[in-house]
PDB file of N, CA and C in Angstrom:
ATOM      1  N   MET S  18     148.720  16.954  26.060  1.00 62.00           N
ATOM      2  CA  MET S  18     149.378  16.597  24.824  1.00 62.00           C
ATOM      3  C   MET S  18     149.470  17.836  23.934  1.00 62.00           C
ATOM      4  N   LEU S  19     150.650  18.085  23.408  1.00 67.00           N
ATOM      5  CA  LEU S  19     150.860  19.243  22.552  1.00 67.00           C
ATOM      6  C   LEU S  19     150.429  18.940  21.127  1.00 67.00           C
ATOM      7  N   GLN S  20     149.742  19.874  20.542  1.00 78.00           N
ATOM      8  CA  GLN S  20     149.359  19.743  19.144  1.00 78.00           C
ATOM      9  C   GLN S  20     149.962  20.905  18.380  1.00 78.00           C
ATOM     10  N   HIS S  21     150.661  20.568  17.318  1.00 79.00           N
ATOM     11  CA  HIS S  21     151.273  21.581  16.477  1.00 79.00           C
ATOM     12  C   HIS S  21     150.468  21.687  15.193  1.00 79.00           C
ATOM     13  N   SER S  22     150.226  22.894  14.771  1.00 83.00           N
ATOM     14  CA  SER S  22     149.515  23.082  13.508  1.00 83.00           C
ATOM     15  C   SER S  22     150.454  23.750  12.516  1.00 83.00           C
ATOM     16  N   ILE S  23     150.254  23.436  11.280  1.00 83.00           N
ATOM     17  CA  ILE S  23     151.080  24.004  10.218  1.00 83.00           C
ATOM     18  C   ILE S  23     150.447  25.311   9.767  1.00 83.00           C
ATOM     19  N   GLN S  24     151.248  26.327   9.733  1.00 88.00           N
ATOM     20  CA  GLN S  24     150.784  27.644   9.289  1.00 88.00           C
ATOM     21  C   GLN S  24     151.336  27.915   7.887  1.00 88.00           C
ATOM     22  N   LEU S  25     150.466  27.986   6.907  1.00 88.00           N
ATOM     23  CA  LEU S  25     150.884  28.316   5.551  1.00 88.00           C
ATOM     24  C   LEU S  25     150.740  29.815   5.332  1.00 88.00           C
ATOM     25  N   HIS S  26     151.740  30.378   4.667  1.00 93.00           N
ATOM     26  CA  HIS S  26     151.735  31.805   4.373  1.00 93.00           C
ATOM     27  C   HIS S  26     151.603  32.004   2.876  1.00 93.00           C
ATOM     28  N   GLY S  27     151.555  33.226   2.454  1.00 95.00           N
ATOM     29  CA  GLY S  27     151.360  33.554   1.043  1.00 95.00           C
ATOM     30  C   GLY S  27     152.399  32.924   0.137  1.00 95.00           C
ATOM     31  N   ILE S  28     153.670  32.956   0.545  1.00 96.00           N
ATOM     32  CA  ILE S  28     154.732  32.393  -0.291  1.00 96.00           C
ATOM     33  C   ILE S  28     154.559  30.885  -0.464  1.00 96.00           C
ATOM     34  N   ASP S  29     154.027  30.218   0.535  1.00 94.00           N
ATOM     35  CA  ASP S  29     153.776  28.779   0.426  1.00 94.00           C
ATOM     36  C   ASP S  29     152.752  28.486  -0.662  1.00 94.00           C
ATOM     37  N   TYR S  30     151.684  29.263  -0.668  1.00 96.00           N
ATOM     38  CA  TYR S  30     150.663  29.069  -1.695  1.00 96.00           C
ATOM     39  C   TYR S  30     151.201  29.415  -3.084  1.00 96.00           C
ATOM     40  N   VAL S  31     152.017  30.456  -3.173  1.00 97.00           N
ATOM     41  CA  VAL S  31     152.610  30.828  -4.462  1.00 97.00           C
ATOM     42  C   VAL S  31     153.492  29.696  -4.981  1.00 97.00           C
ATOM     43  N   LEU S  32     154.292  29.102  -4.105  1.00 96.00           N
ATOM     44  CA  LEU S  32     155.157  28.002  -4.525  1.00 96.00           C
ATOM     45  C   LEU S  32     154.344  26.781  -4.948  1.00 96.00           C
ATOM     46  N   LEU S  33     153.295  26.454  -4.228  1.00 95.00           N
ATOM     47  CA  LEU S  33     152.444  25.320  -4.604  1.00 95.00           C
ATOM     48  C   LEU S  33     151.788  25.531  -5.961  1.00 95.00           C
ATOM     49  N   VAL S  34     151.231  26.705  -6.163  1.00 97.00           N
ATOM     50  CA  VAL S  34     150.565  26.993  -7.441  1.00 97.00           C
ATOM     51  C   VAL S  34     151.585  26.990  -8.580  1.00 97.00           C
ATOM     52  N   THR S  35     152.762  27.573  -8.336  1.00 97.00           N
ATOM     53  CA  THR S  35     153.813  27.592  -9.365  1.00 97.00           C
ATOM     54  C   THR S  35     154.232  26.177  -9.737  1.00 97.00           C
ATOM     55  N   TYR S  36     154.402  25.338  -8.746  1.00 96.00           N
ATOM     56  CA  TYR S  36     154.799  23.954  -9.005  1.00 96.00           C
ATOM     57  C   TYR S  36     153.747  23.234  -9.853  1.00 96.00           C
ATOM     58  N   PHE S  37     152.476  23.346  -9.462  1.00 96.00           N
ATOM     59  CA  PHE S  37     151.427  22.652 -10.210  1.00 96.00           C
ATOM     60  C   PHE S  37     151.285  23.201 -11.627  1.00 96.00           C
ATOM     61  N   LEU S  38     151.424  24.505 -11.805  1.00 97.00           N
ATOM     62  CA  LEU S  38     151.367  25.072 -13.148  1.00 97.00           C
ATOM     63  C   LEU S  38     152.553  24.599 -13.999  1.00 97.00           C
ATOM     64  N   PHE S  39     153.723  24.483 -13.382  1.00 97.00           N
ATOM     65  CA  PHE S  39     154.905  23.995 -14.093  1.00 97.00           C
ATOM     66  C   PHE S  39     154.697  22.554 -14.560  1.00 97.00           C
ATOM     67  N   VAL S  40     154.218  21.702 -13.678  1.00 94.00           N
ATOM     68  CA  VAL S  40     153.988  20.298 -14.035  1.00 94.00           C
ATOM     69  C   VAL S  40     152.908  20.180 -15.103  1.00 94.00           C
ATOM     70  N   LEU S  41     151.821  20.917 -14.958  1.00 95.00           N
ATOM     71  CA  LEU S  41     150.771  20.903 -15.985  1.00 95.00           C
ATOM     72  C   LEU S  41     151.286  21.446 -17.310  1.00 95.00           C
ATOM     73  N   GLY S  42     152.141  22.461 -17.263  1.00 94.00           N
ATOM     74  CA  GLY S  42     152.724  23.023 -18.484  1.00 94.00           C
ATOM     75  C   GLY S  42     153.565  21.997 -19.218  1.00 94.00           C
ATOM     76  N   ILE S  43     154.362  21.221 -18.486  1.00 90.00           N
ATOM     77  CA  ILE S  43     155.153  20.161 -19.115  1.00 90.00           C
ATOM     78  C   ILE S  43     154.231  19.151 -19.781  1.00 90.00           C
ATOM     79  N   GLY S  44     153.133  18.816 -19.115  1.00 87.00           N
ATOM     80  CA  GLY S  44     152.181  17.871 -19.687  1.00 87.00           C
ATOM     81  C   GLY S  44     151.557  18.384 -20.968  1.00 87.00           C
ATOM     82  N   PHE S  45     151.179  19.657 -20.983  1.00 90.00           N
ATOM     83  CA  PHE S  45     150.560  20.210 -22.190  1.00 90.00           C
ATOM     84  C   PHE S  45     151.553  20.313 -23.347  1.00 90.00           C
ATOM     85  N   VAL S  46     152.811  20.614 -23.049  1.00 89.00           N
ATOM     86  CA  VAL S  46     153.819  20.709 -24.104  1.00 89.00           C
ATOM     87  C   VAL S  46     154.123  19.329 -24.688  1.00 89.00           C
ATOM     88  N   LEU S  47     154.216  18.324 -23.837  1.00 82.00           N
ATOM     89  CA  LEU S  47     154.608  16.993 -24.299  1.00 82.00           C
ATOM     90  C   LEU S  47     153.458  16.136 -24.808  1.00 82.00           C
ATOM     91  N   ARG S  48     152.232  16.573 -24.630  1.00 83.00           N
ATOM     92  CA  ARG S  48     151.107  15.728 -25.053  1.00 83.00           C
ATOM     93  C   ARG S  48     151.059  15.538 -26.560  1.00 83.00           C
ATOM     94  N   ARG S  49     151.675  16.442 -27.310  1.00 82.00           N
ATOM     95  CA  ARG S  49     151.672  16.296 -28.769  1.00 82.00           C
ATOM     96  C   ARG S  49     152.598  15.177 -29.234  1.00 82.00           C
ATOM     97  N   THR S  50     153.638  14.894 -28.431  1.00 81.00           N
ATOM     98  CA  THR S  50     154.598  13.867 -28.839  1.00 81.00           C
ATOM     99  C   THR S  50     154.206  12.472 -28.371  1.00 81.00           C
ATOM    100  N   VAL S  51     153.271  12.374 -27.461  1.00 80.00           N
ATOM    101  CA  VAL S  51     152.839  11.079 -26.942  1.00 80.00           C
ATOM    102  C   VAL S  51     151.568  10.678 -27.672  1.00 80.00           C
ATOM    103  N   SER S  52     151.647   9.559 -28.417  1.00 80.00           N
ATOM    104  CA  SER S  52     150.483   9.161 -29.215  1.00 80.00           C
ATOM    105  C   SER S  52     149.723   7.984 -28.611  1.00 80.00           C
ATOM    106  N   GLY S  53     150.298   7.324 -27.629  1.00 78.00           N
ATOM    107  CA  GLY S  53     149.625   6.176 -27.032  1.00 78.00           C
ATOM    108  C   GLY S  53     150.286   5.766 -25.733  1.00 78.00           C
ATOM    109  N   SER S  54     149.785   4.684 -25.170  1.00 75.00           N
ATOM    110  CA  SER S  54     150.313   4.238 -23.884  1.00 75.00           C
ATOM    111  C   SER S  54     151.750   3.720 -24.004  1.00 75.00           C
ATOM    112  N   LYS S  55     152.118   3.161 -25.153  1.00 75.00           N
ATOM    113  CA  LYS S  55     153.502   2.707 -25.338  1.00 75.00           C
ATOM    114  C   LYS S  55     154.470   3.878 -25.245  1.00 75.00           C
ATOM    115  N   ASP S  56     154.120   4.983 -25.871  1.00 73.00           N
ATOM    116  CA  ASP S  56     154.982   6.166 -25.787  1.00 73.00           C
ATOM    117  C   ASP S  56     155.055   6.692 -24.366  1.00 73.00           C
ATOM    118  N   PHE S  57     153.948   6.669 -23.655  1.00 70.00           N
ATOM    119  CA  PHE S  57     153.914   7.203 -22.301  1.00 70.00           C
ATOM    120  C   PHE S  57     154.703   6.338 -21.326  1.00 70.00           C
ATOM    121  N   PHE S  58     154.451   5.035 -21.336  1.00 70.00           N
ATOM    122  CA  PHE S  58     155.074   4.158 -20.351  1.00 70.00           C
ATOM    123  C   PHE S  58     156.468   3.681 -20.749  1.00 70.00           C
ATOM    124  N   GLU S  59     156.734   3.551 -22.042  1.00 72.00           N
ATOM    125  CA  GLU S  59     158.007   2.984 -22.484  1.00 72.00           C
ATOM    126  C   GLU S  59     158.853   3.953 -23.298  1.00 72.00           C
ATOM    127  N   SER S  60     158.414   5.175 -23.478  1.00 75.00           N
ATOM    128  CA  SER S  60     159.120   6.172 -24.292  1.00 75.00           C
ATOM    129  C   SER S  60     159.423   5.652 -25.685  1.00 75.00           C
ATOM    130  N   GLY S  61     158.503   4.849 -26.211  1.00 73.00           N
ATOM    131  CA  GLY S  61     158.711   4.290 -27.538  1.00 73.00           C
ATOM    132  C   GLY S  61     159.912   3.360 -27.607  1.00 73.00           C
ATOM    133  N   ARG S  62     160.322   2.825 -26.460  1.00 77.00           N
ATOM    134  CA  ARG S  62     161.499   1.950 -26.339  1.00 77.00           C
ATOM    135  C   ARG S  62     162.759   2.619 -26.859  1.00 77.00           C
ATOM    136  N   SER S  63     162.880   3.912 -26.633  1.00 80.00           N
ATOM    137  CA  SER S  63     164.036   4.654 -27.135  1.00 80.00           C
ATOM    138  C   SER S  63     165.042   5.012 -26.051  1.00 80.00           C
ATOM    139  N   LEU S  64     164.778   4.671 -24.794  1.00 80.00           N
ATOM    140  CA  LEU S  64     165.706   5.004 -23.716  1.00 80.00           C
ATOM    141  C   LEU S  64     166.797   3.948 -23.593  1.00 80.00           C
ATOM    142  N   PRO S  65     168.040   4.387 -23.374  1.00 83.00           N
ATOM    143  CA  PRO S  65     169.101   3.405 -23.152  1.00 83.00           C
ATOM    144  C   PRO S  65     168.948   2.723 -21.794  1.00 83.00           C
ATOM    145  N   ALA S  66     169.574   1.582 -21.647  1.00 80.00           N
ATOM    146  CA  ALA S  66     169.424   0.784 -20.428  1.00 80.00           C
ATOM    147  C   ALA S  66     169.929   1.518 -19.195  1.00 80.00           C
ATOM    148  N   TRP S  67     170.971   2.330 -19.324  1.00 83.00           N
ATOM    149  CA  TRP S  67     171.522   2.990 -18.151  1.00 83.00           C
ATOM    150  C   TRP S  67     170.558   4.021 -17.586  1.00 83.00           C
ATOM    151  N   ILE S  68     169.754   4.657 -18.418  1.00 83.00           N
ATOM    152  CA  ILE S  68     168.765   5.606 -17.921  1.00 83.00           C
ATOM    153  C   ILE S  68     167.645   4.856 -17.199  1.00 83.00           C
ATOM    154  N   CYS S  69     167.226   3.731 -17.747  1.00 79.00           N
ATOM    155  CA  CYS S  69     166.209   2.917 -17.075  1.00 79.00           C
ATOM    156  C   CYS S  69     166.725   2.414 -15.733  1.00 79.00           C
ATOM    157  N   ALA S  70     167.996   2.037 -15.675  1.00 79.00           N
ATOM    158  CA  ALA S  70     168.585   1.578 -14.413  1.00 79.00           C
ATOM    159  C   ALA S  70     168.617   2.698 -13.386  1.00 79.00           C
ATOM    160  N   LEU S  71     168.932   3.915 -13.807  1.00 82.00           N
ATOM    161  CA  LEU S  71     168.922   5.053 -12.881  1.00 82.00           C
ATOM    162  C   LEU S  71     167.519   5.297 -12.330  1.00 82.00           C
ATOM    163  N   GLY S  72     166.509   5.160 -13.172  1.00 80.00           N
ATOM    164  CA  GLY S  72     165.136   5.305 -12.702  1.00 80.00           C
ATOM    165  C   GLY S  72     164.762   4.242 -11.692  1.00 80.00           C
ATOM    166  N   PHE S  73     165.192   3.018 -11.947  1.00 76.00           N
ATOM    167  CA  PHE S  73     164.905   1.915 -11.027  1.00 76.00           C
ATOM    168  C   PHE S  73     165.605   2.133  -9.693  1.00 76.00           C
ATOM    169  N   ILE S  74     166.862   2.546  -9.733  1.00 77.00           N
ATOM    170  CA  ILE S  74     167.611   2.793  -8.502  1.00 77.00           C
ATOM    171  C   ILE S  74     167.005   3.970  -7.747  1.00 77.00           C
ATOM    172  N   GLY S  75     166.647   5.021  -8.465  1.00 77.00           N
ATOM    173  CA  GLY S  75     166.042   6.183  -7.816  1.00 77.00           C
ATOM    174  C   GLY S  75     164.724   5.851  -7.141  1.00 77.00           C
ATOM    175  N   ALA S  76     163.952   4.980  -7.754  1.00 76.00           N
ATOM    176  CA  ALA S  76     162.670   4.600  -7.159  1.00 76.00           C
ATOM    177  C   ALA S  76     162.864   3.747  -5.913  1.00 76.00           C
ATOM    178  N   ASN S  77     163.992   3.066  -5.819  1.00 71.00           N
ATOM    179  CA  ASN S  77     164.258   2.198  -4.672  1.00 71.00           C
ATOM    180  C   ASN S  77     165.159   2.844  -3.625  1.00 71.00           C
ATOM    181  N   LEU S  78     165.425   4.122  -3.736  1.00 73.00           N
ATOM    182  CA  LEU S  78     166.278   4.791  -2.756  1.00 73.00           C
ATOM    183  C   LEU S  78     165.525   5.897  -2.025  1.00 73.00           C
ATOM    184  N   GLY S  79     164.251   5.740  -1.867  1.00 74.00           N
ATOM    185  CA  GLY S  79     163.465   6.726  -1.144  1.00 74.00           C
ATOM    186  C   GLY S  79     163.661   6.595   0.362  1.00 74.00           C
ATOM    187  N   ALA S  80     163.060   7.497   1.097  1.00 73.00           N
ATOM    188  CA  ALA S  80     163.198   7.501   2.556  1.00 73.00           C
ATOM    189  C   ALA S  80     162.621   6.228   3.169  1.00 73.00           C
ATOM    190  N   GLN S  81     161.560   5.718   2.581  1.00 73.00           N
ATOM    191  CA  GLN S  81     160.958   4.506   3.133  1.00 73.00           C
ATOM    192  C   GLN S  81     161.933   3.340   3.048  1.00 73.00           C
ATOM    193  N   GLU S  82     162.592   3.210   1.924  1.00 73.00           N
ATOM    194  CA  GLU S  82     163.517   2.092   1.763  1.00 73.00           C
ATOM    195  C   GLU S  82     164.732   2.247   2.671  1.00 73.00           C
ATOM    196  N   VAL S  83     165.327   3.430   2.700  1.00 73.00           N
ATOM    197  CA  VAL S  83     166.554   3.619   3.466  1.00 73.00           C
ATOM    198  C   VAL S  83     166.282   3.568   4.967  1.00 73.00           C
ATOM    199  N   MET S  84     165.376   4.388   5.443  1.00 80.00           N
ATOM    200  CA  MET S  84     165.098   4.448   6.881  1.00 80.00           C
ATOM    201  C   MET S  84     164.230   3.274   7.329  1.00 80.00           C
ATOM    202  N   GLY S  85     163.228   2.947   6.535  1.00 78.00           N
ATOM    203  CA  GLY S  85     162.310   1.876   6.914  1.00 78.00           C
ATOM    204  C   GLY S  85     162.975   0.520   6.967  1.00 78.00           C
ATOM    205  N   MET S  86     163.823   0.238   5.988  1.00 77.00           N
ATOM    206  CA  MET S  86     164.497  -1.057   5.983  1.00 77.00           C
ATOM    207  C   MET S  86     165.524  -1.147   7.106  1.00 77.00           C
ATOM    208  N   ALA S  87     166.171  -0.029   7.437  1.00 79.00           N
ATOM    209  CA  ALA S  87     167.124  -0.041   8.551  1.00 79.00           C
ATOM    210  C   ALA S  87     166.394  -0.298   9.865  1.00 79.00           C
ATOM    211  N   ALA S  88     165.271   0.373  10.050  1.00 83.00           N
ATOM    212  CA  ALA S  88     164.502   0.168  11.282  1.00 83.00           C
ATOM    213  C   ALA S  88     163.926  -1.241  11.333  1.00 83.00           C
ATOM    214  N   SER S  89     163.448  -1.715  10.203  1.00 81.00           N
ATOM    215  CA  SER S  89     162.886  -3.066  10.156  1.00 81.00           C
ATOM    216  C   SER S  89     163.971  -4.119  10.397  1.00 81.00           C
ATOM    217  N   GLY S  90     165.164  -3.863   9.871  1.00 81.00           N
ATOM    218  CA  GLY S  90     166.272  -4.776  10.112  1.00 81.00           C
ATOM    219  C   GLY S  90     166.683  -4.801  11.574  1.00 81.00           C
ATOM    220  N   ALA S  91     166.629  -3.631  12.224  1.00 85.00           N
ATOM    221  CA  ALA S  91     166.966  -3.583  13.647  1.00 85.00           C
ATOM    222  C   ALA S  91     165.916  -4.324  14.477  1.00 85.00           C
ATOM    223  N   LYS S  92     164.676  -4.281  14.046  1.00 86.00           N
ATOM    224  CA  LYS S  92     163.604  -4.909  14.813  1.00 86.00           C
ATOM    225  C   LYS S  92     163.489  -6.407  14.529  1.00 86.00           C
ATOM    226  N   TYR S  93     163.536  -6.789  13.236  1.00 84.00           N
ATOM    227  CA  TYR S  93     163.265  -8.184  12.868  1.00 84.00           C
ATOM    228  C   TYR S  93     164.504  -8.972  12.455  1.00 84.00           C
ATOM    229  N   GLY S  94     165.600  -8.318  12.203  1.00 82.00           N
ATOM    230  CA  GLY S  94     166.814  -9.025  11.828  1.00 82.00           C
ATOM    231  C   GLY S  94     167.005  -9.115  10.319  1.00 82.00           C
ATOM    232  N   MET S  95     167.840 -10.047   9.929  1.00 77.00           N
ATOM    233  CA  MET S  95     168.264 -10.167   8.538  1.00 77.00           C
ATOM    234  C   MET S  95     167.145 -10.561   7.573  1.00 77.00           C
ATOM    235  N   MET S  96     166.081 -11.133   8.079  1.00 77.00           N
ATOM    236  CA  MET S  96     164.978 -11.529   7.195  1.00 77.00           C
ATOM    237  C   MET S  96     164.346 -10.336   6.493  1.00 77.00           C
ATOM    238  N   THR S  97     164.582  -9.136   6.979  1.00 76.00           N
ATOM    239  CA  THR S  97     164.062  -7.943   6.322  1.00 76.00           C
ATOM    240  C   THR S  97     164.639  -7.806   4.925  1.00 76.00           C
ATOM    241  N   SER S  98     165.908  -8.162   4.761  1.00 71.00           N
ATOM    242  CA  SER S  98     166.526  -8.042   3.439  1.00 71.00           C
ATOM    243  C   SER S  98     165.855  -8.977   2.436  1.00 71.00           C
ATOM    244  N   HIS S  99     165.307 -10.079   2.898  1.00 72.00           N
ATOM    245  CA  HIS S  99     164.589 -10.993   2.012  1.00 72.00           C
ATOM    246  C   HIS S  99     163.399 -10.280   1.365  1.00 72.00           C
ATOM    247  N   PHE S 100     162.691  -9.486   2.145  1.00 68.00           N
ATOM    248  CA  PHE S 100     161.561  -8.717   1.607  1.00 68.00           C
ATOM    249  C   PHE S 100     162.018  -7.766   0.520  1.00 68.00           C
ATOM    250  N   TYR S 101     163.148  -7.128   0.736  1.00 67.00           N
ATOM    251  CA  TYR S 101     163.670  -6.181  -0.253  1.00 67.00           C
ATOM    252  C   TYR S 101     164.069  -6.898  -1.532  1.00 67.00           C
ATOM    253  N   TRP S 102     164.775  -7.998  -1.414  1.00 70.00           N
ATOM    254  CA  TRP S 102     165.249  -8.692  -2.599  1.00 70.00           C
ATOM    255  C   TRP S 102     164.118  -9.346  -3.382  1.00 70.00           C
ATOM    256  N   ILE S 103     163.073  -9.772  -2.705  1.00 72.00           N
ATOM    257  CA  ILE S 103     161.921 -10.329  -3.424  1.00 72.00           C
ATOM    258  C   ILE S 103     161.307  -9.259  -4.326  1.00 72.00           C
ATOM    259  N   GLY S 104     161.353  -8.005  -3.884  1.00 68.00           N
ATOM    260  CA  GLY S 104     160.816  -6.921  -4.700  1.00 68.00           C
ATOM    261  C   GLY S 104     161.779  -6.406  -5.741  1.00 68.00           C
ATOM    262  N   ALA S 105     163.085  -6.595  -5.558  1.00 67.00           N
ATOM    263  CA  ALA S 105     164.066  -5.990  -6.451  1.00 67.00           C
ATOM    264  C   ALA S 105     164.603  -6.951  -7.505  1.00 67.00           C
ATOM    265  N   VAL S 106     164.835  -8.189  -7.173  1.00 71.00           N
ATOM    266  CA  VAL S 106     165.496  -9.109  -8.086  1.00 71.00           C
ATOM    267  C   VAL S 106     164.613  -9.544  -9.257  1.00 71.00           C
ATOM    268  N   PRO S 107     163.350  -9.906  -9.053  1.00 72.00           N
ATOM    269  CA  PRO S 107     162.551 -10.341 -10.214  1.00 72.00           C
ATOM    270  C   PRO S 107     162.464  -9.333 -11.361  1.00 72.00           C
ATOM    271  N   PRO S 108     162.345  -8.011 -11.106  1.00 69.00           N
ATOM    272  CA  PRO S 108     162.364  -7.107 -12.259  1.00 69.00           C
ATOM    273  C   PRO S 108     163.686  -7.129 -13.017  1.00 69.00           C
ATOM    274  N   TRP S 109     164.791  -7.299 -12.297  1.00 69.00           N
ATOM    275  CA  TRP S 109     166.079  -7.391 -12.988  1.00 69.00           C
ATOM    276  C   TRP S 109     166.126  -8.618 -13.872  1.00 69.00           C
ATOM    277  N   CYS S 110     165.653  -9.729 -13.364  1.00 73.00           N
ATOM    278  CA  CYS S 110     165.732 -10.990 -14.114  1.00 73.00           C
ATOM    279  C   CYS S 110     164.747 -11.039 -15.278  1.00 73.00           C
ATOM    280  N   SER S 111     163.639 -10.365 -15.145  1.00 69.00           N
ATOM    281  CA  SER S 111     162.612 -10.469 -16.179  1.00 69.00           C
ATOM    282  C   SER S 111     162.685  -9.348 -17.195  1.00 69.00           C
ATOM    283  N   SER S 112     163.589  -8.377 -17.019  1.00 62.00           N
ATOM    284  CA  SER S 112     163.655  -7.287 -18.000  1.00 62.00           C
ATOM    285  C   SER S 112     164.319  -7.783 -19.262  1.00 62.00           C
ATOM    286  N   PRO S 113     163.792  -7.370 -20.410  1.00 63.00           N
ATOM    287  CA  PRO S 113     164.371  -7.825 -21.681  1.00 63.00           C
ATOM    288  C   PRO S 113     165.736  -7.185 -21.897  1.00 63.00           C
ATOM    289  N   SER S 114     166.645  -7.947 -22.397  1.00 57.00           N
ATOM    290  CA  SER S 114     167.980  -7.395 -22.700  1.00 57.00           C
ATOM    291  C   SER S 114     167.991  -6.951 -24.153  1.00 57.00           C
ATOM    292  N   SER S 115     167.900  -5.648 -24.330  1.00 49.00           N
ATOM    293  CA  SER S 115     167.874  -5.121 -25.699  1.00 49.00           C
ATOM    294  C   SER S 115     169.024  -4.194 -25.954  1.00 49.00           C
TER     295      SER S 115
END
């Protein structure tokens, strides 16, 4: 059995460290504007609905959903879509219309 190992080089470590410093930097800059959990999770309810919809769609269009649901549909049939809709429809129906 062949075993492949991942070889990381200097540039890989530089990119990883740069990424983590960038993300931490954003957190330190924005921590002054976030005063509580409402601001963090809901942005103070200041986002328009279309931006929230884009976030919801983006979260549901990952590789697991696209490839996994296709493979699951090929294996189990149409009942796979039921699993997807059970997870997707209730948030749409229960979101407040503001």
